[in-house]
Coordinates of C-alpha atoms in Angstrom, one line a residue:
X426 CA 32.8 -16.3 -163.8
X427 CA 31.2 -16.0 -167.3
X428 CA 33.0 -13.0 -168.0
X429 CA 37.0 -15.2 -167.2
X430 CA 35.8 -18.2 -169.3
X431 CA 34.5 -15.7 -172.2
X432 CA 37.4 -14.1 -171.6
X433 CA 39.7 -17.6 -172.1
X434 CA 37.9 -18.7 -175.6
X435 CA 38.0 -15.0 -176.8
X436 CA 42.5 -15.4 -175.9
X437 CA 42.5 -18.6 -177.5
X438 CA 41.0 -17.9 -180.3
X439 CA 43.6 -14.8 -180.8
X440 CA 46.4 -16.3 -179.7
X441 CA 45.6 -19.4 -182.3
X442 CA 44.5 -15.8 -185.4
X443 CA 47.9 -14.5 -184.1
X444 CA 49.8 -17.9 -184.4
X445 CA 48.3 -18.1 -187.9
X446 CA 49.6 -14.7 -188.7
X447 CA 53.5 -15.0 -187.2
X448 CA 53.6 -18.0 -189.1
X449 CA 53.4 -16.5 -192.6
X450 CA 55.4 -13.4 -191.6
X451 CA 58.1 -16.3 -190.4
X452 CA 57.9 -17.9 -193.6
X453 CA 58.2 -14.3 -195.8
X454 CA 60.9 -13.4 -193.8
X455 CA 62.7 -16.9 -194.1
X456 CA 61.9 -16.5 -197.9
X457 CA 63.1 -13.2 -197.5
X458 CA 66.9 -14.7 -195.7
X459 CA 66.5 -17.3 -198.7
X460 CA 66.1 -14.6 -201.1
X461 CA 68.9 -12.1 -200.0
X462 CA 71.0 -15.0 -199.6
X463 CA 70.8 -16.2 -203.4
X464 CA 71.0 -12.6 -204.2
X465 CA 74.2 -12.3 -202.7
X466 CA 75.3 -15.8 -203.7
X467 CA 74.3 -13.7 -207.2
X468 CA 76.6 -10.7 -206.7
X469 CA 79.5 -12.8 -205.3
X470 CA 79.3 -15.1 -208.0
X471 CA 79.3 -12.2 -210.6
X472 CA 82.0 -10.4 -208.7
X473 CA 84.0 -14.2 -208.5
X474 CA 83.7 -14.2 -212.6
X475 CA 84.5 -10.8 -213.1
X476 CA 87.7 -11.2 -210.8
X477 CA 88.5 -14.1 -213.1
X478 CA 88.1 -12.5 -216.4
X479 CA 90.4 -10.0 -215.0
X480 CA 93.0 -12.4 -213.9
X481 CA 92.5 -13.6 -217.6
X482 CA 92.7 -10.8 -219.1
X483 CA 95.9 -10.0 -216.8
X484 CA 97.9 -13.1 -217.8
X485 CA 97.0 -12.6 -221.7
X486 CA 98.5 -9.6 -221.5
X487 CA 101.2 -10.4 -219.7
X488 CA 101.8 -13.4 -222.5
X489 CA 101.1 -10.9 -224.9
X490 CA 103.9 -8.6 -223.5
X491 CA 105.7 -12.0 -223.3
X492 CA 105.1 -13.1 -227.0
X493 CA 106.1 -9.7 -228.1
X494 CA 109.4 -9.4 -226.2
X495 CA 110.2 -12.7 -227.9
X496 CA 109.5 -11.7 -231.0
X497 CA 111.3 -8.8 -230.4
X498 CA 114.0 -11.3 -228.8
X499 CA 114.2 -13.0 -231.9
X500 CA 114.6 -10.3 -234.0
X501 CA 117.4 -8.6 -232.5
X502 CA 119.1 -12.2 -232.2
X503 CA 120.5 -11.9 -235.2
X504 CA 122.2 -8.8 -233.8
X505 CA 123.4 -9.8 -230.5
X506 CA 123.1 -13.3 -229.1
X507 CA 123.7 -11.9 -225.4
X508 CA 121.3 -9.3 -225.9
X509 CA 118.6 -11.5 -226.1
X510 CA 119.4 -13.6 -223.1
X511 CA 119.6 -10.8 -221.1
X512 CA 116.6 -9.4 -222.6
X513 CA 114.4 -12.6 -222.0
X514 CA 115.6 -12.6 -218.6
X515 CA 114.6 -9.6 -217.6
X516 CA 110.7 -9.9 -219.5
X517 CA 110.5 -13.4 -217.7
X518 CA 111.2 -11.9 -214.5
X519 CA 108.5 -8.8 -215.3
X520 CA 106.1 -11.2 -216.8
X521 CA 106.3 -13.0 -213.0
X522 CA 106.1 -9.8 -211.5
X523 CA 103.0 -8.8 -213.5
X524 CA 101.2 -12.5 -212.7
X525 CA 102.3 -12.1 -209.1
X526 CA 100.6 -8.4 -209.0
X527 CA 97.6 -9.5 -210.9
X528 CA 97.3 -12.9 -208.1
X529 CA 97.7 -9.8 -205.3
X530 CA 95.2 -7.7 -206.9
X531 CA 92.8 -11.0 -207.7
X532 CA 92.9 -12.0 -204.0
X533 CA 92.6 -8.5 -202.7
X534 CA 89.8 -8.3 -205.0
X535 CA 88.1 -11.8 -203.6
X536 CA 88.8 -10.6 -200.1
X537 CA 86.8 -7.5 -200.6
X538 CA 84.1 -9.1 -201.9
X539 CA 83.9 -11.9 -199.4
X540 CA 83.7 -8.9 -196.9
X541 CA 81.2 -7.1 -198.9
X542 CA 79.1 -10.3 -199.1
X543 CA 79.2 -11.5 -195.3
X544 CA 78.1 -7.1 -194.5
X545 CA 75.4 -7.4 -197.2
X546 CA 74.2 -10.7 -195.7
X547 CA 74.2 -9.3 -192.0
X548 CA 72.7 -6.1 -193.0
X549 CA 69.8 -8.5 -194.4
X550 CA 69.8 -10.9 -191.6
X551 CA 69.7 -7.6 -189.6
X552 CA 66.9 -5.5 -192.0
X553 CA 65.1 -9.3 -191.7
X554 CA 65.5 -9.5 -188.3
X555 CA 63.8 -5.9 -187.8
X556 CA 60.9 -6.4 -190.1
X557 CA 60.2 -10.2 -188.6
X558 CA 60.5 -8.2 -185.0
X559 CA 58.2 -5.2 -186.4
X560 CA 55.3 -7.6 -187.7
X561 CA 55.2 -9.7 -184.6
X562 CA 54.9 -6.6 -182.5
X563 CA 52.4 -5.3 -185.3
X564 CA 50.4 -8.7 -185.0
X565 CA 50.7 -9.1 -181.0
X566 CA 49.3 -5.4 -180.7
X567 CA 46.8 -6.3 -183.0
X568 CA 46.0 -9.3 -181.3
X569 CA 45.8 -7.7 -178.0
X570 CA 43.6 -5.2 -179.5
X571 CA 41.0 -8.0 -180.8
X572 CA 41.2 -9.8 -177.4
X573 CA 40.5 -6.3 -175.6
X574 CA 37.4 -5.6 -178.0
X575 CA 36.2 -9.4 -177.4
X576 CA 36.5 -9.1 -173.7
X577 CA 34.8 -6.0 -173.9
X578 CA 32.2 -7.2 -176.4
X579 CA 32.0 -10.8 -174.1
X580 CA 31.7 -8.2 -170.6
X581 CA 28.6 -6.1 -172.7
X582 CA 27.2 -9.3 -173.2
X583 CA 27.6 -10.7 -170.1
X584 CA 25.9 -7.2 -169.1
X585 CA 22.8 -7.5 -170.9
X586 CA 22.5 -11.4 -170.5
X587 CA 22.5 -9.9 -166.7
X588 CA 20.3 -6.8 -167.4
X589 CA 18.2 -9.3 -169.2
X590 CA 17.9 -12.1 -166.6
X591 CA 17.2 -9.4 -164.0
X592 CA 14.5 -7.9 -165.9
X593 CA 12.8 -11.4 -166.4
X594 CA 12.9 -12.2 -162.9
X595 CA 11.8 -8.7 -161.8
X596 CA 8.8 -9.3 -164.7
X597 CA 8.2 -13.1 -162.7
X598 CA 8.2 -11.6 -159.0
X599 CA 5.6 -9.0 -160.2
X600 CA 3.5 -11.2 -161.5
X601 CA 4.3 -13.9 -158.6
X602 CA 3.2 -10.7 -156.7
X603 CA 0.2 -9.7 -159.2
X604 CA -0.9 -13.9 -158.8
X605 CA -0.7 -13.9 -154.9
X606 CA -2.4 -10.5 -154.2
X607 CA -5.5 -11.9 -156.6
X608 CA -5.2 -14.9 -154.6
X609 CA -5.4 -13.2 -151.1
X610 CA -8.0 -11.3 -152.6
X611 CA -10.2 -14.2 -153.7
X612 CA -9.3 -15.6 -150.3
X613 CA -10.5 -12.7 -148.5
X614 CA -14.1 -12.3 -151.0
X615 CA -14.3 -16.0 -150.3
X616 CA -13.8 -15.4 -146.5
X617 CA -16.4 -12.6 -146.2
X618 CA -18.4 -14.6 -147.8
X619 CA -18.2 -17.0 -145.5
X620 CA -18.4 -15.1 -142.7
X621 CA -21.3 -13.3 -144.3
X622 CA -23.1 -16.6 -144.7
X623 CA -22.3 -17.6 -141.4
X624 CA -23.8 -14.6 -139.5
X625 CA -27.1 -14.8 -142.1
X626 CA -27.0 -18.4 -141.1
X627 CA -26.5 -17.5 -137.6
X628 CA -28.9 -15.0 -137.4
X629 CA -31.4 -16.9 -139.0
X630 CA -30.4 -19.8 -136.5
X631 CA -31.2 -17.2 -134.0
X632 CA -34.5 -15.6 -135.3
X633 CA -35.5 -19.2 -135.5
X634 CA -34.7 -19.9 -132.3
X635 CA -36.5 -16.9 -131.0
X636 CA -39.3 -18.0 -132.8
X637 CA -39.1 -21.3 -131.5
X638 CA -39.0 -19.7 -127.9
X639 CA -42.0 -17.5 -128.5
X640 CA -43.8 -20.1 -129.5
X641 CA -43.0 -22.3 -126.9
X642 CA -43.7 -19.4 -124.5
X643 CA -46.4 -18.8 -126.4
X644 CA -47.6 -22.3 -126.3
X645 CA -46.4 -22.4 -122.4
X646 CA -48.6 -19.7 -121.5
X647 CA -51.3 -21.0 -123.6
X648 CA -51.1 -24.0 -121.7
X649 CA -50.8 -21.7 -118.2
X650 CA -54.1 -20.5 -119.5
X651 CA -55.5 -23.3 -120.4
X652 CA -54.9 -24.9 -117.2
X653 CA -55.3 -21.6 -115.4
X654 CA -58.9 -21.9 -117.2
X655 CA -59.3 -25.2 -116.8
X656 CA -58.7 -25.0 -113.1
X657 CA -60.8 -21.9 -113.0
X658 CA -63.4 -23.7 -114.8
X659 CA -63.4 -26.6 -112.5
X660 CA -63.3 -24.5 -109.3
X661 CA -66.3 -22.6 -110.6
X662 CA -68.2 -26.2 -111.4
X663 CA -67.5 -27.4 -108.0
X664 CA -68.7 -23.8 -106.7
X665 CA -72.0 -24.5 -108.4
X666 CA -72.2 -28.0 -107.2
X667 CA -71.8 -26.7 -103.9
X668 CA -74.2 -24.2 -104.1
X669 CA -77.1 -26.4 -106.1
X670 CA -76.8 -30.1 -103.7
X671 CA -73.6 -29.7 -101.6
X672 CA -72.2 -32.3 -104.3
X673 CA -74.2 -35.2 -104.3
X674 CA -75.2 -36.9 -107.7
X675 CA -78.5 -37.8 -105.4
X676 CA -80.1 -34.7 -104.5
X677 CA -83.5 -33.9 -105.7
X678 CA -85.4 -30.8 -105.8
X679 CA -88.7 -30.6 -107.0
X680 CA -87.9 -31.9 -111.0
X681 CA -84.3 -31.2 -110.6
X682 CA -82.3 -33.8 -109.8
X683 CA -78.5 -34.6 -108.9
X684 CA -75.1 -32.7 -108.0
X685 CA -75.8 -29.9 -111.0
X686 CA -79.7 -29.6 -110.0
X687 CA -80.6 -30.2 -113.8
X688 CA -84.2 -30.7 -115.0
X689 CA -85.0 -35.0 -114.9
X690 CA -85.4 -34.3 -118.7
X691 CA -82.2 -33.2 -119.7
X692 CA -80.7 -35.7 -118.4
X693 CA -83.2 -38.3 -120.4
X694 CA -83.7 -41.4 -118.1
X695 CA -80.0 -41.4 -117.1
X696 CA -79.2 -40.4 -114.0
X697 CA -75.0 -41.7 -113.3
X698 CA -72.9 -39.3 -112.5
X699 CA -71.4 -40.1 -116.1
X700 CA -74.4 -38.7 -117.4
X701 CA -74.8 -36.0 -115.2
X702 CA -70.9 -34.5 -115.9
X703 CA -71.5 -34.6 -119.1
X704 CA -74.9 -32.9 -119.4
X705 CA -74.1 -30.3 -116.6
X706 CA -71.4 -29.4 -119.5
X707 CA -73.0 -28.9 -122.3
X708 CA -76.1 -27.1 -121.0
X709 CA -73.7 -24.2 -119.1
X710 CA -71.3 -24.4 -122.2
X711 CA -74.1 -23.9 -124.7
X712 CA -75.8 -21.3 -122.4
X713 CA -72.9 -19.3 -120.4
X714 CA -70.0 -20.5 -122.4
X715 CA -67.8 -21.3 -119.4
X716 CA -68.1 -22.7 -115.7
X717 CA -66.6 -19.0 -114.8
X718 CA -69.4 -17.4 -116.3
X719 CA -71.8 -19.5 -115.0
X720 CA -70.7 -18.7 -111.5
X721 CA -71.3 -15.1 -112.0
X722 CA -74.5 -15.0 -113.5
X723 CA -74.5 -17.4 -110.1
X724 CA -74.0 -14.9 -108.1
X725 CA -75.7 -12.4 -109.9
X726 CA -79.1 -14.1 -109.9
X727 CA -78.6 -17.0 -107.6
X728 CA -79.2 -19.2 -110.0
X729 CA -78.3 -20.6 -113.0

């Protein structure tokens, strides 16, 4: 599409350069019409005035002949009156037939020349014709040849304004191409990154968690123990209850007194069950450490 309307401004532009060029090769060769004209306006002219000069020349010698045959007439008059009629007769009649020959030979003459002028003036209409005919031909070749070279010149153009734009768009997709691959890869660093944090986050969620469990295990079977103990410890206290007053807070042997059998003086003028709990406790815990371990020094002595 470029290429047509480059094409249309570049045959314009030549046609208007040619236009400019027929139009003085018009005008020379009208000057030159104008000028062959006047120069055979010139020659028929100086052909017309020669013509005359010989018609001139013509009759003054014919009146010369005249002028002499009178004055020869007149001479011889005095010789023979008769003579000299006769004589002028026959030089009138000659000096007719001269002017009538020399009218012949002065038409003849203007004939000619009016023939030679209208061959001279068609040869140069003709000549004129040719050279007007050559330079237009001359200037339409050489008009055709500077719209060829533009159109080719506008088509190389149009070619590297093409080459040019490709180029540039083939340099914008590569770095439209260059910009999204650093983008994917950011994307991607930021992803794993993410996904990195996730799984640390995860796994310390998890390691947490396990630790949470263990602990709570931990703290389950502490408390398993604890009760395990504490029922164990409790069983083993009733055990020893059993054994020393069958589990009354009233029993008294000798200067030991109440469900744990304890000397009257530890328990120091107090003798509630209250008192007695809490005594029994801290004598076997200070001396056996445990209820458990009470019972089987117990059972190993039978005694306490």
């Amino acid at each position: 599409m470029t290429f047509k309307h480059n094409f249309k401004k570049v045959l314009s532009a030549t046609a208007f350069a040619a236009a400019l060029v027929v139009a003085p090769a018009a005008n020379v060769s009208a000057a030159t019409n104008d000028a062959s004209s006047t120069q055979q306006s010139a020659t028929a002219t100086s052909q017309d005035q020669q013509a005359s000069q010989d018609q001139a020349a013509s009759q003054s010698s014919a009146a010369n002949q005249s002028s002499a045959t009178a004055a020869s007439a007149s001479a011889s008059t005095s010789t023979s009156s008769a003579t000299s009629t006769s004589t002028v007769k026959k030089t009138t009649k000659k000096a007719k037939k001269t002017t009538k020959k020399s009218k012949k030979k002065t038409s003849k003459k203007k004939a000619v020349k009016k023939v030679a002028k209208k061959t001279t003036k068609k040869k140069a209409t003709k000549k004129a014709k040719k050279t007007s005919k050559k330079s237009t031909k001359k200037t339409t070749k050489a008009a055709t040849a500077a719209v060829t070279a533009s159109a080719g010149q506008s088509q190389a153009t149009d070619q590297q304004d093409d080459a040019a734009k490709k180029a540039a768009a083939a340099k914008k997709a590569a770095e439209a191409a260059a910009k999204k691959a650093a983008a994917a890869k950011k994307a991607a660093a930021k992803k794993a990154a993410a996904k990195k944090a996730a799984a640390k986050k995860k796994a310390a969620a998890k390691k947490k968690a396990a630790a949470k469990k263990k602990a709570a295990a931990k703290k389950k079977a502490a408390a398993k123990k604890k009760a395990a103990k504490k029922s164990a410890e409790k069983a083993a206290k009733y055990w020893i209850a059993m054994r020393e007053s069958g589990g009354y807070y009233t029993a008294r042997n000798g200067s030991c007194y109440g469900r744990y059998q304890l000397l009257i003086s530890y328990l120091g003028g107090d003798l509630s069950k209250k008192n007695q709990e809490r005594t029994a406790d801290r004598y076997v815990y200070g001396r056996y450490g445990s209820w458990v371990n009470a019972k089987r020094f117990w059972l190993a002595h039978n005694w306490y």
